[in-house]
């Protein structure tokens, strides 16, 4: 038995309950009972990493020079691949020797940026709902969070005009993410221009998460924060290879933008880790240089699944707008059910796993996120199970969170 005087730090106690933990427990119990789960909960891409990327990793593993500690700032060749990628995609010119930094996945970088730049009591602007590291990182750093409540009525865009001047004046950082996880919302270029002007006026550091930059459909082209004139002076942008390149388990991401901010993050990381394994950086270079047909194939796969599932849910009473980007659907819960209760009822009655919206903050209440990480035959099986269980948009509450 652990003595009572061994306790966690207050920073851990300040974190809200992690809804994923309860879901993981239920998933484990279901699997132990032999339930065939259809897990559409995590944003964990299905399928293999592209073979050219695997081949590059295997070659790099055989090169003894990759077996030692990597440079803290990442290999020069990977940093150049990152800045070349930005030049091709956004016509944004970056210096690989100061404006790009490899990460152990973007989640790591987002959280460590908070530790590098937030003092206890600093006011941080964070949308709600949002990707959990956008608010959990600041909470770990002792921030005073000011949630920016998003809504379907405003297309899940941040309403900058609703932020009180006194809050904006004391705010230090604004985290945001378009295309958005979990809401799937996209933002026009004009929005990015407004954010940059807002941040300049109030002297706020901008932290933009661009994880879904390449998963865009129907001709939509996401905007990079760094395309906006002056944005690099006051902001950084995070990206990951997890989604587009099926490399979630490889843990490879990067941050680009303001060199002073990146240097601060690098300084923190030199005290916490030794950087990304050089062989993985070699593989990541190959991924960032894959030809456009590969990227289009990925887009087509998710677009097909998007259309298939939206049509199927439509037969069950849901009307869901087609998202222009990301690998998710943001689905309203039946009236009268909380997001947790609905997600748990679906899991317990059908074996289909979705993520309750309140896992992404209080602003996500009333929705569940569905990941498009299964082929259409499995999505059809999920729809069949929902139909057989009588789950529709007008379904009454089935079980409670305490069940």
CSV table of C-alpha atoms in Angstrom, one decimal:
chain,number,residue,atom,x,y,z
A,1,UNK,CA,0.0,0.0,0.0
A,2,UNK,CA,1.3,3.4,-1.0
A,3,UNK,CA,1.8,5.8,2.0
A,4,UNK,CA,-0.5,8.7,2.1
A,5,UNK,CA,2.4,11.1,2.2
A,6,UNK,CA,3.3,10.1,-1.4
A,7,UNK,CA,1.1,12.4,-3.4
A,8,UNK,CA,1.1,13.9,-6.9
A,9,UNK,CA,1.9,17.5,-7.6
A,10,UNK,CA,-0.8,20.1,-7.5
A,11,UNK,CA,-0.4,20.6,-11.2
A,12,UNK,CA,-1.8,17.1,-11.8
A,13,UNK,CA,-4.6,17.6,-9.4
A,14,UNK,CA,-5.7,20.7,-11.3
A,15,UNK,CA,-6.4,18.7,-14.5
A,16,UNK,CA,-10.0,17.9,-15.2
A,17,UNK,CA,-11.2,14.2,-15.3
A,18,UNK,CA,-9.9,12.5,-18.5
A,19,UNK,CA,-13.0,11.1,-20.1
A,20,UNK,CA,-10.8,8.8,-22.3
A,21,UNK,CA,-9.8,6.9,-19.2
A,22,UNK,CA,-13.3,5.8,-18.5
A,23,UNK,CA,-13.8,4.9,-22.1
A,24,UNK,CA,-10.6,2.9,-22.1
A,25,UNK,CA,-11.8,1.0,-19.1
A,26,UNK,CA,-15.1,0.1,-20.7
A,27,UNK,CA,-13.4,-0.9,-24.0
A,28,UNK,CA,-11.1,-3.2,-22.1
A,29,UNK,CA,-14.0,-4.8,-20.3
A,30,UNK,CA,-15.9,-5.2,-23.6
A,31,UNK,CA,-13.0,-6.9,-25.3
A,32,UNK,CA,-12.5,-9.2,-22.3
A,33,UNK,CA,-16.1,-10.3,-22.8
A,34,UNK,CA,-15.4,-11.0,-26.5
A,35,UNK,CA,-17.2,-8.0,-27.9
A,36,UNK,CA,-16.1,-7.1,-31.5
A,37,UNK,CA,-15.4,-3.4,-31.0
A,38,UNK,CA,-15.6,-1.0,-33.8
A,39,UNK,CA,-13.4,1.8,-32.4
A,40,UNK,CA,-14.1,5.1,-34.1
A,41,UNK,CA,-13.0,7.0,-31.0
A,42,UNK,CA,-9.3,7.9,-31.3
A,43,UNK,CA,-7.9,9.8,-34.3
A,44,UNK,CA,-5.6,6.8,-35.0
A,45,UNK,CA,-5.3,6.3,-38.7
A,46,UNK,CA,-5.9,2.8,-40.0
A,47,UNK,CA,-3.6,1.1,-42.5
A,48,UNK,CA,0.1,1.0,-43.0
A,49,UNK,CA,2.7,3.7,-43.2
A,50,UNK,CA,3.7,4.3,-46.8
A,51,UNK,CA,6.2,1.7,-48.0
A,52,UNK,CA,8.8,4.3,-49.2
A,53,UNK,CA,8.8,5.8,-45.7
A,54,UNK,CA,9.3,2.3,-44.1
A,55,UNK,CA,12.1,1.6,-46.6
A,56,UNK,CA,13.8,4.9,-45.8
A,57,UNK,CA,13.6,4.0,-42.0
A,58,UNK,CA,15.1,0.6,-42.7
A,59,UNK,CA,18.0,2.1,-44.6
A,60,UNK,CA,18.6,4.7,-41.9
A,61,UNK,CA,18.6,2.0,-39.2
A,62,UNK,CA,21.5,0.3,-41.0
A,63,UNK,CA,23.6,3.5,-41.0
A,64,UNK,CA,25.7,3.5,-37.9
A,65,UNK,CA,25.9,7.3,-37.8
A,66,UNK,CA,22.2,7.4,-36.8
A,67,UNK,CA,22.8,5.2,-33.7
A,68,UNK,CA,24.0,8.0,-31.4
A,69,UNK,CA,22.2,11.0,-29.9
A,70,UNK,CA,20.6,13.2,-32.6
A,71,UNK,CA,21.2,16.9,-32.6
A,72,UNK,CA,18.9,18.7,-30.2
A,73,UNK,CA,17.6,20.9,-33.0
A,74,UNK,CA,17.0,18.0,-35.3
A,75,UNK,CA,19.0,16.9,-38.4
A,76,UNK,CA,19.7,19.6,-40.9
A,77,UNK,CA,18.2,17.5,-43.7
A,78,UNK,CA,14.9,17.0,-41.9
A,79,UNK,CA,14.7,20.7,-41.0
A,80,UNK,CA,15.3,21.5,-44.7
A,81,UNK,CA,12.6,19.0,-45.7
A,82,UNK,CA,10.2,20.8,-43.4
A,83,UNK,CA,10.9,24.3,-44.7
A,84,UNK,CA,10.8,23.0,-48.3
A,85,UNK,CA,7.4,21.5,-47.6
A,86,UNK,CA,6.1,24.9,-46.4
A,87,UNK,CA,7.6,26.6,-49.5
A,88,UNK,CA,5.8,24.1,-51.8
A,89,UNK,CA,2.4,24.1,-49.9
A,90,UNK,CA,2.1,27.7,-48.8
A,91,UNK,CA,4.8,29.7,-50.6
A,92,UNK,CA,6.1,30.5,-47.1
A,93,UNK,CA,9.9,30.9,-46.8
A,94,UNK,CA,11.4,29.7,-43.5
A,95,UNK,CA,15.0,29.4,-42.3
A,96,UNK,CA,15.7,25.8,-41.5
A,97,UNK,CA,18.5,26.9,-39.1
A,98,UNK,CA,16.2,28.6,-36.6
A,99,UNK,CA,12.5,28.6,-37.7
A,100,UNK,CA,11.9,24.9,-37.7
A,101,UNK,CA,12.2,22.3,-34.9
A,102,UNK,CA,11.4,18.6,-35.0
A,103,UNK,CA,9.2,17.2,-32.2
A,104,UNK,CA,8.3,13.9,-30.6
A,105,UNK,CA,4.9,14.4,-32.1
A,106,UNK,CA,3.0,17.7,-32.0
A,107,UNK,CA,1.3,16.8,-28.7
A,108,UNK,CA,4.6,16.8,-27.0
A,109,UNK,CA,5.6,20.2,-28.5
A,110,UNK,CA,2.3,21.9,-27.8
A,111,UNK,CA,2.5,20.9,-24.1
A,112,UNK,CA,6.1,21.7,-23.7
A,113,UNK,CA,5.6,25.1,-25.3
A,114,UNK,CA,3.2,25.9,-22.5
A,115,UNK,CA,5.8,25.0,-19.9
A,116,UNK,CA,8.4,27.1,-21.8
A,117,UNK,CA,6.2,30.2,-22.0
A,118,UNK,CA,3.5,30.2,-19.4
A,119,UNK,CA,4.0,31.4,-15.8
A,120,UNK,CA,1.5,30.5,-13.0
A,121,UNK,CA,-1.4,32.9,-13.3
A,122,UNK,CA,-0.9,33.9,-16.9
A,123,UNK,CA,-4.1,34.3,-18.8
A,124,UNK,CA,-4.3,32.0,-21.8
A,125,UNK,CA,-7.1,32.0,-24.4
A,126,UNK,CA,-8.2,28.6,-25.5
A,127,UNK,CA,-11.3,27.6,-27.6
A,128,UNK,CA,-13.8,25.2,-26.1
A,129,UNK,CA,-14.0,22.6,-27.5
A,130,UNK,CA,-10.4,22.0,-28.6
A,131,UNK,CA,-7.8,19.4,-28.8
A,132,UNK,CA,-7.0,18.5,-25.1
A,133,UNK,CA,-3.3,19.5,-25.2
A,134,UNK,CA,-4.3,23.0,-26.0
A,135,UNK,CA,-5.8,23.4,-22.6
A,136,UNK,CA,-4.1,20.6,-20.6
A,137,UNK,CA,-0.6,21.9,-21.4
A,138,UNK,CA,-1.5,25.4,-20.0
A,139,UNK,CA,-3.2,23.9,-17.0
A,140,UNK,CA,0.0,21.9,-16.2
A,141,UNK,CA,1.9,25.2,-16.4
A,142,UNK,CA,-0.4,26.9,-13.9
A,143,UNK,CA,-2.3,29.1,-16.4
A,144,UNK,CA,-5.5,30.9,-15.8
A,145,UNK,CA,-7.6,29.6,-18.7
A,146,UNK,CA,-10.1,31.9,-20.4
A,147,UNK,CA,-12.3,29.6,-22.5
A,148,UNK,CA,-13.5,30.9,-25.9
A,149,UNK,CA,-16.9,29.1,-26.2
A,150,UNK,CA,-17.5,28.0,-29.8
A,151,UNK,CA,-20.9,27.2,-31.3
A,152,UNK,CA,-22.5,25.8,-34.4
A,153,UNK,CA,-24.3,29.1,-34.9
A,154,UNK,CA,-21.0,30.8,-35.5
A,155,UNK,CA,-19.6,27.8,-37.6
A,156,UNK,CA,-17.3,26.9,-34.6
A,157,UNK,CA,-15.2,30.0,-35.3
A,158,UNK,CA,-13.6,32.0,-32.5
A,159,UNK,CA,-15.6,35.2,-31.9
A,160,UNK,CA,-12.8,37.7,-31.3
A,161,UNK,CA,-15.2,40.5,-30.7
A,162,UNK,CA,-16.7,38.7,-27.8
A,163,UNK,CA,-13.4,38.7,-25.8
A,164,UNK,CA,-13.6,41.5,-23.3
A,165,UNK,CA,-10.8,44.1,-23.8
A,166,UNK,CA,-9.5,43.6,-20.2
A,167,UNK,CA,-9.1,39.9,-20.9
A,168,UNK,CA,-7.4,40.5,-24.2
A,169,UNK,CA,-5.1,43.0,-22.6
A,170,UNK,CA,-3.8,40.5,-20.1
A,171,UNK,CA,-3.8,37.5,-22.3
A,172,UNK,CA,-0.4,36.0,-23.1
A,173,UNK,CA,-1.2,33.2,-25.6
A,174,UNK,CA,-4.0,32.2,-27.9
A,175,UNK,CA,-4.2,28.6,-29.0
A,176,UNK,CA,-6.3,27.7,-32.0
A,177,UNK,CA,-6.7,25.0,-34.6
A,178,UNK,CA,-8.2,25.2,-38.1
A,179,UNK,CA,-9.1,22.8,-39.7
A,180,UNK,CA,-10.4,21.9,-36.3
A,181,UNK,CA,-10.2,18.8,-34.1
A,182,UNK,CA,-12.8,18.0,-32.9
A,183,UNK,CA,-15.4,20.3,-34.7
A,184,UNK,CA,-14.1,19.8,-38.2
A,185,UNK,CA,-14.6,23.5,-38.8
A,186,UNK,CA,-12.5,25.4,-41.3
A,187,UNK,CA,-11.6,29.1,-41.2
A,188,UNK,CA,-11.3,31.4,-44.2
A,189,UNK,CA,-8.1,33.4,-44.8
A,190,UNK,CA,-9.9,36.5,-43.6
A,191,UNK,CA,-10.3,34.9,-40.1
A,192,UNK,CA,-6.5,34.4,-39.9
A,193,UNK,CA,-6.0,38.0,-40.9
A,194,UNK,CA,-8.3,39.1,-38.1
A,195,UNK,CA,-6.5,36.9,-35.6
A,196,UNK,CA,-3.1,38.3,-36.5
A,197,UNK,CA,-4.4,41.9,-36.2
A,198,UNK,CA,-6.1,41.0,-32.8
A,199,UNK,CA,-2.9,39.5,-31.5
A,200,UNK,CA,-0.7,42.4,-32.6
A,201,UNK,CA,-3.1,44.9,-31.0
A,202,UNK,CA,-3.1,43.0,-27.7
A,203,UNK,CA,0.5,41.6,-27.8
A,204,UNK,CA,-0.6,38.0,-27.7
A,205,UNK,CA,1.5,35.0,-28.9
A,206,UNK,CA,-0.4,32.9,-31.5
A,207,UNK,CA,-0.1,29.1,-31.4
A,208,UNK,CA,-1.8,27.5,-34.3
A,209,UNK,CA,-2.2,23.7,-34.6
A,210,UNK,CA,-2.2,22.7,-38.3
A,211,UNK,CA,-2.5,18.9,-37.9
A,212,UNK,CA,-5.0,18.5,-40.6
A,213,UNK,CA,-3.5,20.7,-43.3
A,214,UNK,CA,-3.4,18.0,-46.0
A,215,UNK,CA,-6.7,16.3,-45.2
A,216,UNK,CA,-8.9,18.7,-47.1
A,217,UNK,CA,-11.6,17.8,-49.6
A,218,UNK,CA,-13.7,19.2,-52.5
A,219,UNK,CA,-11.1,21.7,-53.6
A,220,UNK,CA,-10.8,23.3,-50.2
A,221,UNK,CA,-7.2,24.6,-49.4
A,222,UNK,CA,-6.5,25.3,-45.7
A,223,UNK,CA,-4.7,28.5,-44.8
A,224,UNK,CA,-1.4,28.4,-42.9
A,225,UNK,CA,-1.1,31.1,-40.2
A,226,UNK,CA,2.4,31.9,-41.6
A,227,UNK,CA,0.9,32.9,-44.9
A,228,UNK,CA,-0.5,36.0,-43.2
A,229,UNK,CA,1.9,39.0,-43.4
A,230,UNK,CA,3.5,39.6,-40.0
A,231,UNK,CA,2.3,36.4,-38.4
A,232,UNK,CA,5.8,35.0,-38.1
A,233,UNK,CA,6.6,37.9,-35.8
A,234,UNK,CA,4.1,36.8,-33.3
A,235,UNK,CA,3.3,33.2,-33.9
A,236,UNK,CA,4.2,29.5,-34.4
A,237,UNK,CA,2.5,26.7,-36.2
A,238,UNK,CA,2.6,23.0,-35.3
A,239,UNK,CA,2.2,20.1,-37.6
A,240,UNK,CA,2.3,16.3,-37.4
A,241,UNK,CA,3.0,13.4,-39.7
A,242,UNK,CA,0.6,11.2,-37.7
A,243,UNK,CA,-2.5,11.7,-39.8
A,244,UNK,CA,-1.7,12.2,-43.4
A,245,UNK,CA,1.2,9.7,-43.5
A,246,UNK,CA,-0.3,7.0,-41.1
A,247,UNK,CA,2.7,7.6,-38.8
A,248,UNK,CA,0.8,8.1,-35.5
A,249,UNK,CA,3.0,5.6,-33.6
A,250,UNK,CA,6.2,7.0,-35.0
A,251,UNK,CA,5.7,10.2,-32.9
A,252,UNK,CA,7.0,12.7,-35.4
A,253,UNK,CA,5.9,16.3,-35.6
A,254,UNK,CA,7.4,19.8,-35.9
A,255,UNK,CA,6.9,23.5,-35.2
A,256,UNK,CA,7.8,26.4,-37.4
A,257,UNK,CA,7.6,30.2,-37.1
A,258,UNK,CA,9.1,32.8,-34.8
A,259,UNK,CA,12.7,31.8,-34.1
A,260,UNK,CA,12.7,33.3,-30.6
A,261,UNK,CA,9.7,31.2,-29.5
A,262,UNK,CA,11.2,28.1,-31.1
A,263,UNK,CA,14.5,28.7,-29.3
A,264,UNK,CA,12.6,28.9,-26.0
A,265,UNK,CA,11.0,25.6,-26.7
A,266,UNK,CA,14.3,24.1,-27.8
A,267,UNK,CA,15.9,25.3,-24.6
A,268,UNK,CA,13.3,23.5,-22.5
A,269,UNK,CA,13.5,20.3,-24.6
A,270,UNK,CA,17.3,20.2,-24.1
A,271,UNK,CA,16.5,19.6,-20.4
A,272,UNK,CA,13.8,17.0,-21.0
A,273,UNK,CA,14.8,14.8,-24.0
A,274,UNK,CA,17.5,14.1,-26.6
A,275,UNK,CA,15.4,14.8,-29.6
A,276,UNK,CA,14.0,12.5,-32.3
A,277,UNK,CA,15.8,9.4,-33.3
A,278,UNK,CA,17.8,10.3,-36.5
A,279,UNK,CA,16.5,7.2,-38.4
A,280,UNK,CA,13.0,8.4,-37.9
A,281,UNK,CA,13.9,11.9,-39.1
A,282,UNK,CA,15.2,10.3,-42.3
A,283,UNK,CA,11.9,8.5,-42.7
A,284,UNK,CA,10.0,11.7,-42.1
A,285,UNK,CA,12.0,13.5,-44.8
A,286,UNK,CA,10.7,10.8,-47.2
A,287,UNK,CA,7.2,11.3,-46.1
A,288,UNK,CA,7.2,15.1,-46.6
A,289,UNK,CA,8.5,14.5,-50.1
A,290,UNK,CA,5.9,11.9,-51.2
A,291,UNK,CA,4.4,12.7,-54.5
A,292,UNK,CA,1.0,14.4,-54.7
A,293,UNK,CA,-0.9,11.3,-56.0
A,294,UNK,CA,-0.2,9.6,-52.6
A,295,UNK,CA,-1.7,12.6,-50.7
A,296,UNK,CA,-4.7,12.6,-53.1
A,297,UNK,CA,-5.3,9.0,-52.4
A,298,UNK,CA,-5.4,9.6,-48.7
A,299,UNK,CA,-7.8,12.5,-49.2
A,300,UNK,CA,-10.1,10.4,-51.4
A,301,UNK,CA,-10.1,7.6,-48.8
A,302,UNK,CA,-11.4,9.9,-46.1
A,303,UNK,CA,-13.8,11.8,-48.3
A,304,UNK,CA,-15.4,8.5,-49.4
A,305,UNK,CA,-15.8,7.4,-45.7
A,306,UNK,CA,-17.1,10.9,-44.8
A,307,UNK,CA,-19.8,10.7,-47.5
A,308,UNK,CA,-20.7,7.1,-46.7
A,309,UNK,CA,-21.1,7.7,-43.0
A,310,UNK,CA,-23.0,11.0,-43.3
A,311,UNK,CA,-25.5,9.2,-45.7
A,312,UNK,CA,-25.9,6.3,-43.3
A,313,UNK,CA,-26.4,8.5,-40.3
A,314,UNK,CA,-28.9,10.6,-42.3
A,315,UNK,CA,-31.1,7.5,-42.4
A,316,UNK,CA,-31.0,7.4,-38.6
A,317,UNK,CA,-32.2,11.0,-38.3
A,318,UNK,CA,-29.0,13.0,-38.3
A,319,UNK,CA,-28.3,15.9,-40.6
A,320,UNK,CA,-24.6,16.5,-40.6
A,321,UNK,CA,-22.9,19.1,-42.9
A,322,UNK,CA,-20.1,17.7,-44.9
A,323,UNK,CA,-16.8,18.9,-43.4
A,324,UNK,CA,-14.3,20.3,-45.8
A,325,UNK,CA,-11.3,18.8,-43.9
A,326,UNK,CA,-10.1,16.5,-41.1
A,327,UNK,CA,-10.8,12.8,-40.5
A,328,UNK,CA,-13.8,13.2,-38.2
A,329,UNK,CA,-17.5,13.9,-38.0
A,330,UNK,CA,-18.8,16.1,-35.3
A,331,UNK,CA,-22.2,14.5,-34.5
A,332,UNK,CA,-24.9,16.0,-32.2
A,333,UNK,CA,-26.2,13.8,-29.4
A,334,UNK,CA,-29.9,12.9,-29.3
A,335,UNK,CA,-31.8,15.5,-27.4
A,336,UNK,CA,-31.8,14.9,-23.6
A,337,UNK,CA,-28.5,12.9,-23.5
A,338,UNK,CA,-25.1,14.2,-22.4
A,339,UNK,CA,-22.1,13.4,-24.6
A,340,UNK,CA,-20.7,11.0,-22.1
A,341,UNK,CA,-24.0,9.2,-21.5
A,342,UNK,CA,-24.6,8.9,-25.3
A,343,UNK,CA,-21.1,7.6,-26.0
A,344,UNK,CA,-21.3,5.1,-23.2
A,345,UNK,CA,-24.7,3.9,-24.3
A,346,UNK,CA,-23.6,3.4,-27.8
A,347,UNK,CA,-20.5,1.5,-26.6
A,348,UNK,CA,-22.5,-0.7,-24.3
A,349,UNK,CA,-25.3,-1.5,-26.7
A,350,UNK,CA,-23.5,-1.8,-30.0
A,351,UNK,CA,-19.7,-2.1,-29.4
A,352,UNK,CA,-19.2,1.0,-31.4
A,353,UNK,CA,-16.7,3.5,-29.8
A,354,UNK,CA,-17.1,7.3,-30.3
A,355,UNK,CA,-15.5,10.1,-28.2
A,356,UNK,CA,-17.8,12.2,-26.0
A,357,UNK,CA,-17.5,15.9,-26.9
A,358,UNK,CA,-16.9,17.0,-23.3
A,359,UNK,CA,-13.5,15.3,-23.5
A,360,UNK,CA,-12.5,18.4,-25.6
A,361,UNK,CA,-13.8,20.9,-23.0
A,362,UNK,CA,-17.2,22.0,-21.8
A,363,UNK,CA,-17.9,23.6,-25.1
A,364,UNK,CA,-18.1,20.1,-26.7
A,365,UNK,CA,-21.0,19.0,-24.5
A,366,UNK,CA,-23.9,17.8,-26.7
A,367,UNK,CA,-21.7,16.2,-29.4
A,368,UNK,CA,-19.6,13.2,-30.0
A,369,UNK,CA,-16.6,12.9,-32.3
A,370,UNK,CA,-16.6,10.0,-34.8
A,371,UNK,CA,-13.2,9.2,-36.4
A,372,UNK,CA,-13.2,8.0,-40.0
A,373,UNK,CA,-10.6,5.3,-39.3
A,374,UNK,CA,-12.4,2.2,-40.7
A,375,UNK,CA,-13.2,1.0,-44.2
A,376,UNK,CA,-16.8,1.4,-45.4
A,377,UNK,CA,-17.7,-2.3,-44.7
A,378,UNK,CA,-16.9,-1.7,-41.0
A,379,UNK,CA,-18.7,1.6,-41.1
A,380,UNK,CA,-21.7,-0.2,-42.5
A,381,UNK,CA,-21.5,-2.7,-39.7
A,382,UNK,CA,-21.4,0.2,-37.2
A,383,UNK,CA,-24.5,1.6,-38.9
A,384,UNK,CA,-26.3,-1.7,-38.8
A,385,UNK,CA,-25.6,-2.1,-35.1
A,386,UNK,CA,-27.0,1.4,-34.4
A,387,UNK,CA,-30.1,0.5,-36.4
A,388,UNK,CA,-30.6,-2.8,-34.6
A,389,UNK,CA,-30.2,-1.1,-31.2
A,390,UNK,CA,-32.8,1.5,-32.2
A,391,UNK,CA,-30.3,4.3,-31.8
A,392,UNK,CA,-31.4,7.4,-33.7
A,393,UNK,CA,-31.1,11.1,-33.3
A,394,UNK,CA,-34.4,11.0,-31.3
A,395,UNK,CA,-33.3,8.1,-29.2
A,396,UNK,CA,-34.2,8.5,-25.5
A,397,UNK,CA,-31.4,8.1,-22.9
A,398,UNK,CA,-30.4,4.5,-22.5
A,399,UNK,CA,-27.8,4.4,-19.7
A,400,UNK,CA,-26.1,6.9,-17.5
A,401,UNK,CA,-22.4,7.5,-17.0
A,402,UNK,CA,-22.5,5.7,-13.7
A,403,UNK,CA,-23.7,2.5,-15.2
